Coordinates of C-alpha atoms in Angstrom, one line a residue:
X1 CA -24.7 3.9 -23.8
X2 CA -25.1 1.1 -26.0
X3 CA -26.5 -1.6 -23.9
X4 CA -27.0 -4.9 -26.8
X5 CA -29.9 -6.7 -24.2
X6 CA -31.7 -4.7 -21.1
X7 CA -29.5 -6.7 -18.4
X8 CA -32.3 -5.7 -16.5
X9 CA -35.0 -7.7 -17.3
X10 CA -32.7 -10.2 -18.4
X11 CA -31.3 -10.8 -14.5
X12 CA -34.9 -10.4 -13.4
X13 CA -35.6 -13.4 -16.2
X14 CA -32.8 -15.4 -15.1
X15 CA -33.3 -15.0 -11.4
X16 CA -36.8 -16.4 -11.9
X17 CA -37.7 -20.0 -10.7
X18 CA -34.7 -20.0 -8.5
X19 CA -36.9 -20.2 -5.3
X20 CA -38.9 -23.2 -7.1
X21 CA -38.8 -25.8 -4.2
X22 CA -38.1 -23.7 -1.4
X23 CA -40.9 -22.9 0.4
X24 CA -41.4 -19.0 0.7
X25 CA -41.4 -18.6 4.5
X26 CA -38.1 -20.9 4.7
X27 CA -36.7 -18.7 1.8
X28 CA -37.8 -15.2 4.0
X29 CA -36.4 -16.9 7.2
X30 CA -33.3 -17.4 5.0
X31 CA -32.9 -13.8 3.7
X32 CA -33.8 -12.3 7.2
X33 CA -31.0 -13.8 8.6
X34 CA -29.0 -13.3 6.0
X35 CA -29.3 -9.4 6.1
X36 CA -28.7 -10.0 10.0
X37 CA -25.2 -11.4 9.4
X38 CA -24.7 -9.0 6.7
X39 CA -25.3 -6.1 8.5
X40 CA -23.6 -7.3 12.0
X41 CA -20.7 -5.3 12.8
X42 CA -18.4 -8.0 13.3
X43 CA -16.5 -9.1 10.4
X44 CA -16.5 -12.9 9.6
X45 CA -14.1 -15.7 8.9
X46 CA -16.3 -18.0 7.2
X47 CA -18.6 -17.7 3.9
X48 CA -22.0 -16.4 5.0
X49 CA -23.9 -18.0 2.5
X50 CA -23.6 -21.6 3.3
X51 CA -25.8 -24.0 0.8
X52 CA -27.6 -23.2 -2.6
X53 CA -31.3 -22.1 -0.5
X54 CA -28.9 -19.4 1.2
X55 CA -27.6 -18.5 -2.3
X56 CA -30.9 -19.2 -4.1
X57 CA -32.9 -17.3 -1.5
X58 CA -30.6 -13.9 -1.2
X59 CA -29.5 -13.9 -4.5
X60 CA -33.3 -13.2 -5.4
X61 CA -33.7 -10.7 -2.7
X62 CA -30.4 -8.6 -3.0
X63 CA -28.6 -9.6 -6.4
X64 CA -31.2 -6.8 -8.5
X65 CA -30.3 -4.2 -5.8
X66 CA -26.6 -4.7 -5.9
X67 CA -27.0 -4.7 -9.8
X68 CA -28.7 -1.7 -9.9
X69 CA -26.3 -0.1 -7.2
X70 CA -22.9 -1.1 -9.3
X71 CA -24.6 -0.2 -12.5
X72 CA -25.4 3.6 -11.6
X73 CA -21.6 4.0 -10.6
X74 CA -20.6 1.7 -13.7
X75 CA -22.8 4.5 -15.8
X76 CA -21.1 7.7 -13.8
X77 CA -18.0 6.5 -14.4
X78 CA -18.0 5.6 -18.0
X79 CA -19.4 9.3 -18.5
X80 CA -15.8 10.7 -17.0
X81 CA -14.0 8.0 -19.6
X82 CA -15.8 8.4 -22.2
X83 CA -13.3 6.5 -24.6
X84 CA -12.6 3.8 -22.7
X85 CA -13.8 0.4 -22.2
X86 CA -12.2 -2.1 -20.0
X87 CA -10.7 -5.2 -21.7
X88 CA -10.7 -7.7 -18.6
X89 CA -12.4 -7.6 -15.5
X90 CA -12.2 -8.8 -12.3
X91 CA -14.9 -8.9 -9.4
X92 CA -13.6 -9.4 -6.0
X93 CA -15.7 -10.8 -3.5
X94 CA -18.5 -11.0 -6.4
X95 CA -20.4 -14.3 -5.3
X96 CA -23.6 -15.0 -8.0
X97 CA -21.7 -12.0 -10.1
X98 CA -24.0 -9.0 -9.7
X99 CA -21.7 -6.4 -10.6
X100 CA -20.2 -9.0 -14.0
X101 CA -23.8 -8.5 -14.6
X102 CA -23.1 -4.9 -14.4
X103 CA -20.0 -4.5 -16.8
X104 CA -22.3 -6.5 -19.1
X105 CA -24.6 -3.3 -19.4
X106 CA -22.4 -1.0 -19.2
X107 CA -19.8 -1.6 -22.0
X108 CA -20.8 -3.8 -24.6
X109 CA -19.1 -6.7 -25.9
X110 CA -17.0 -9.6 -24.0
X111 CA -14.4 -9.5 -22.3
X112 CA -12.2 -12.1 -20.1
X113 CA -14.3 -12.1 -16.5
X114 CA -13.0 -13.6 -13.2
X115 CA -15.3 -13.6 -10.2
X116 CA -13.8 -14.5 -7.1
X117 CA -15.3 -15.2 -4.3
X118 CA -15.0 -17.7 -0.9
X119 CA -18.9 -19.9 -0.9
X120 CA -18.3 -21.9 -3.7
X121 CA -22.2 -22.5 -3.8
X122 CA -22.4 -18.8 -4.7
X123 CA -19.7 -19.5 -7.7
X124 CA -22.0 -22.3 -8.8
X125 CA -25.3 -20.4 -8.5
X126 CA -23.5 -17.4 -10.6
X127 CA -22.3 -20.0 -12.9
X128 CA -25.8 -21.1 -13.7
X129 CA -27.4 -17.8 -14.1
X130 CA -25.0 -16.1 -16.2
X131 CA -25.2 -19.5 -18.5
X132 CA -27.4 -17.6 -20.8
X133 CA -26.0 -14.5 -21.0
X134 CA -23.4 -14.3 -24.4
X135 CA -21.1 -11.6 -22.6
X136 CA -21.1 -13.8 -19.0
X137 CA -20.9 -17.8 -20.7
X138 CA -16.7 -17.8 -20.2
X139 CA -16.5 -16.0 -16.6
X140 CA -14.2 -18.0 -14.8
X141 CA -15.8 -18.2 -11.1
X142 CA -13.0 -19.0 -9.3
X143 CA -13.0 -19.9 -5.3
X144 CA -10.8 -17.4 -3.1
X145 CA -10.4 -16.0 0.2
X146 CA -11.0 -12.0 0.1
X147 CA -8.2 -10.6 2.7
X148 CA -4.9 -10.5 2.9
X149 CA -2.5 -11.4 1.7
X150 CA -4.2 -11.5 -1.3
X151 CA -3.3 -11.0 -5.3
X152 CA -4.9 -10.0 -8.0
X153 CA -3.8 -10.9 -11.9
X154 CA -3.1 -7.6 -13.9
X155 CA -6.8 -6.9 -15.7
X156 CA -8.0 -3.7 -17.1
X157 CA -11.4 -3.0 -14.2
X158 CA -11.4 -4.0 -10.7
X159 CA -15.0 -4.0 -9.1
X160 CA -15.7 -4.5 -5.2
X161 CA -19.2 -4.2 -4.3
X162 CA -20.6 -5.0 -0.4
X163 CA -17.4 -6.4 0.3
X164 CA -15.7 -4.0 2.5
X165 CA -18.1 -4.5 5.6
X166 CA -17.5 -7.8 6.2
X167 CA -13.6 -7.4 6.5
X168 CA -11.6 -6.5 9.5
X169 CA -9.2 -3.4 8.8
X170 CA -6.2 -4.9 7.6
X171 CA -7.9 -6.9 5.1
X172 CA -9.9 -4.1 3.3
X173 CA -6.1 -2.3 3.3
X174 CA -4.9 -5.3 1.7
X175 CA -8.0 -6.0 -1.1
X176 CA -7.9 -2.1 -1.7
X177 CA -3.7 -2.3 -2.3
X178 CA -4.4 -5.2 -4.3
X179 CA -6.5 -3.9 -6.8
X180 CA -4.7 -1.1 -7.1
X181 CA -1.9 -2.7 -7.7
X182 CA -3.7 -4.9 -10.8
X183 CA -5.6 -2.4 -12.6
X184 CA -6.4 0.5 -14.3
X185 CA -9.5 1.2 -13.1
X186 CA -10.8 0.0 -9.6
X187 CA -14.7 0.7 -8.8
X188 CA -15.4 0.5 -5.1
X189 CA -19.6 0.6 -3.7
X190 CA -20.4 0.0 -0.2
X191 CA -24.1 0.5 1.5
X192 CA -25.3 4.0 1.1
X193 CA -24.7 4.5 5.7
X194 CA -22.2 6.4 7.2
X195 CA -20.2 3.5 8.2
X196 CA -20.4 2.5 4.3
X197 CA -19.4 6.0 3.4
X198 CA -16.6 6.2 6.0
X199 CA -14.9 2.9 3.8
X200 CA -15.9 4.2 0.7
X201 CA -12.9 7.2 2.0
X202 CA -10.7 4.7 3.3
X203 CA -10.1 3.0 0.0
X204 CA -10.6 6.3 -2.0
X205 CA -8.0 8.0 0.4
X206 CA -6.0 4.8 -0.3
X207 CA -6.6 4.7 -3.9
X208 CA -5.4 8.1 -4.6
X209 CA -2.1 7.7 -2.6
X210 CA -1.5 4.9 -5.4
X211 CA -1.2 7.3 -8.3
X212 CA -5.0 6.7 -8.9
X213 CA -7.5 9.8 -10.0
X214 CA -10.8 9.8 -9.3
X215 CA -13.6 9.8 -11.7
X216 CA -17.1 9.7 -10.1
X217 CA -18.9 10.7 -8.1
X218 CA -16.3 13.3 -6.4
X219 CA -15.7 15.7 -9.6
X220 CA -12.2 16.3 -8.0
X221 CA -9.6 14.0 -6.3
X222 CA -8.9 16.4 -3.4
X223 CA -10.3 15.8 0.1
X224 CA -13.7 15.8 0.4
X225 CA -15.2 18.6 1.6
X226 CA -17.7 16.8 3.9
X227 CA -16.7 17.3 8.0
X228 CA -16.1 13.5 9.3
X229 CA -19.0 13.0 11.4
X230 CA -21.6 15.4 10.2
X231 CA -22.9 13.8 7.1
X232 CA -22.3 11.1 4.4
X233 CA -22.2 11.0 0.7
X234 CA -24.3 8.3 -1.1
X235 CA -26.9 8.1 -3.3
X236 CA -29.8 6.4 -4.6
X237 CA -31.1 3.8 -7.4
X238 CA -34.6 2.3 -7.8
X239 CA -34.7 -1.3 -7.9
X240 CA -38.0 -3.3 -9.4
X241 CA -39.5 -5.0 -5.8
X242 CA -40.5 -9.3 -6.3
X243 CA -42.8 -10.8 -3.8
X244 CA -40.1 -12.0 -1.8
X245 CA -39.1 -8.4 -0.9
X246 CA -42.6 -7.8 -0.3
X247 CA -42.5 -10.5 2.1
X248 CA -39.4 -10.2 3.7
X249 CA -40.2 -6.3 4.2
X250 CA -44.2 -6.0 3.9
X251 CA -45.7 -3.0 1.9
X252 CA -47.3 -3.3 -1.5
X253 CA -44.9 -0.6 -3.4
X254 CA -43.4 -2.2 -6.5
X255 CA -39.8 -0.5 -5.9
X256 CA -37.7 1.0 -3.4
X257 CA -34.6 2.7 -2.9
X258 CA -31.4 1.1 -2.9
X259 CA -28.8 3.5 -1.0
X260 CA -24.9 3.3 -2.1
X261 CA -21.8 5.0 -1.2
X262 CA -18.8 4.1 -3.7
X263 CA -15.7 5.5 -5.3
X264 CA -14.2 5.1 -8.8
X265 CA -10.9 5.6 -10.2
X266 CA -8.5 5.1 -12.9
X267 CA -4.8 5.7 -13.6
X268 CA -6.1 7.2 -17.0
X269 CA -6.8 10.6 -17.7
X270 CA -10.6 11.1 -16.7
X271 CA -13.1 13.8 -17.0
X272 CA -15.2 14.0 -13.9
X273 CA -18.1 16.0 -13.7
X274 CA -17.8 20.1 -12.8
X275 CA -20.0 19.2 -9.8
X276 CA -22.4 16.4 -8.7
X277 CA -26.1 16.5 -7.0
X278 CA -25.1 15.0 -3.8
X279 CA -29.0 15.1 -2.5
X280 CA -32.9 14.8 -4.2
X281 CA -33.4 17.9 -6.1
X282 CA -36.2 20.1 -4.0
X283 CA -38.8 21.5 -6.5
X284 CA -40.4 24.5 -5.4
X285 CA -42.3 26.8 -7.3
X286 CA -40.2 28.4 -10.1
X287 CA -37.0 27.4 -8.8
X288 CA -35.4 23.7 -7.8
X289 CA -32.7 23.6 -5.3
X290 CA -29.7 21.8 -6.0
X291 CA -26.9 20.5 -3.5
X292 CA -24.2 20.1 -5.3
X293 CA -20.2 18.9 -4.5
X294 CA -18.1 20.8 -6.8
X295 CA -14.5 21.1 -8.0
X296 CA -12.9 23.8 -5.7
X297 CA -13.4 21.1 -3.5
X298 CA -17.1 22.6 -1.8
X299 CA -20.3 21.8 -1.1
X300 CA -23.1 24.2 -2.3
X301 CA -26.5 24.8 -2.5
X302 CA -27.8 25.8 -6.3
X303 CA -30.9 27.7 -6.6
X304 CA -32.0 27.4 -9.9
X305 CA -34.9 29.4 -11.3
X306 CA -37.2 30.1 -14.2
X307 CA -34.9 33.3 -15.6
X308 CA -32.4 30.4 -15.9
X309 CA -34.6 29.0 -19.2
X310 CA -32.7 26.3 -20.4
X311 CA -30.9 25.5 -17.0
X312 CA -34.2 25.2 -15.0
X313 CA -35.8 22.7 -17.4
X314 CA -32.6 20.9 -17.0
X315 CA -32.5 21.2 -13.0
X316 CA -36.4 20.1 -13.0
X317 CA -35.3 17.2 -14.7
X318 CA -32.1 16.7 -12.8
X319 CA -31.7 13.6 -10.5
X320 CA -29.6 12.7 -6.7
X321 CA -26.2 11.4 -8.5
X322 CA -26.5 13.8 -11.7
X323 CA -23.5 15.4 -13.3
X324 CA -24.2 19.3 -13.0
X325 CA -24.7 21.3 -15.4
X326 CA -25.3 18.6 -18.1
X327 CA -23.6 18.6 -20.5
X328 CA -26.7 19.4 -23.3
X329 CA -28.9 21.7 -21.2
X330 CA -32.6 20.7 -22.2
X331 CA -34.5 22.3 -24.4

């Protein structure tokens, strides 16, 4: 993928300094409460972020976890669309911009962006990091209730990341119509738990009713195979861990895991993988084991060993979220 500046390091850079001023146990206070509203499981009426130390404080805790998140289904994606890149793009519910960040990496180039969102001191906060950023200097951050009714301009890529959870029912119907009903491609992530992965099926379910195929990370757009109620499908991407994580959370390790569910589709021909490692590769000796969704639709477990050559250097290298088999075996 040809990524023109590591949007990595360049959020990282911009995110810096944001917490100037704030002392750091008001801005852990902040993000521990945050999380707490986040993750209650009533949905609210009312922007949770509330000032720019809300913003300023979880944008530097979560905004490099929800980049990393969208990004790794941004990258699975492109793989099944190989020839396409979006023209416009829309992020619902995309406060400081995380997943415009996102786009940015994946496809290069610029693009018209609109970020909508309800806290207007997450638009501004967005705004100001993006600043600096050639493919994010024209997003239009535009203040909007996320619910229903609610309409969305015709544009090319729809994303919708951590949204879902903090809607009732009939508003996730509505935001999920919505974007179908705008564009070509819609890109859905929600937390990596089984209440995340039970809306990550709601909107895919929906998504496919509207003429929508999916592209990642199901490598077919039948039902999945997964028995509601006896597991989840989500996945994993390491995110970089600042001080205030280390604060908020304790522990010295410089990363952790980010856990996602999500769901992306187009109405474009797409080419999803033949099957998709839906858990961490086990390395034994002379053989990895691979869980693996597939096309039929099934889930199956992959033993792949030595006499394989080129397919176990492949599967010892293979990663949770993988297309399988790749598509150049190592060698």
């Amino acid at each position: 993928m040809n990524v023109p500046v590591p949007a990595a390091d360049s959020l990282r850079a911009a995110l810096a300094g944001l917490l100037d001023g704030l002392p750091p146990r008001q801005a852990a206070q902040a993000v521990e409460r945050l999380i707490s509203n986040y993750r209650g499981t009533t949905p609210t009426d009312a922007p949770i972020l509330r000032d720019r130390a809300d913003v300023a404080a979880y944008a530097a805790y979560r905004m490099p976890a929800t980049f990393e998140a969208v990004w790794s289904a941004l990258e699975a994606f492109a793989e099944a669309a190989p020839g396409w890149t979006p023209g416009s793009h829309t992020d619902v519910g995309g406060g400081t911009g995380a997943a415009a960040w996102a786009v940015s990496a994946t496809w290069a180039g610029e693009r018209p962006v609109t970020v909508l969102d309800w806290a207007e001191p997450a638009l501004a906060l967005g705004r100001e990091i993006a600043a600096d950023r050639p493919a994010l200097r024209d997003v239009r951050w535009q203040r909007s209730r996320i619910g229903a009714p609610l309409s969305l301009e015709s544009t090319d890529l729809v994303t919708v990341s951590y949204v879902l959870n903090e809607l009732t029912a009939p508003d996730r119907t509505a935001l999920v119509d919505a974007a179908a009903a705008a564009a070509q491609a819609v890109v859905i992530v929600e937390p990596g738990t089984p209440d995340g992965y039970a809306r990550v099926i709601e909107a895919r379910d929906r998504l496919i009713s509207a003429g929508f195929r999916i592209a990642a990370p199901c490598p077919h757009s039948a039902t999945c195979p997964i028995a509601p109620g006896t597991d989840w499908c989500h996945f994993s991407a390491r995110v970089s861990r600042s001080s205030l994580h280390r604060q908020v959370k304790g522990g010295s390790l410089a990363y952790e895991d980010e856990k996602f569910s999500y769901v992306a589709a187009a109405r474009f021909p797409v080419e999803p993988a033949p099957s998709r490692v839906v858990r961490r590769p086990q390395i034994r000796k002379g053989q990895v084991l691979l869980d693996l969704c597939e096309t039929e639709p099934s889930l199956r477990r992959a033993t792949v060993t030595k006499r394989h050559g080129d397919l176990y250097k492949a599967a010892r290298d293979a990663d949770w979220g993988d297309p399988w088999p790749p598509a150049t075996p190592a060698g």
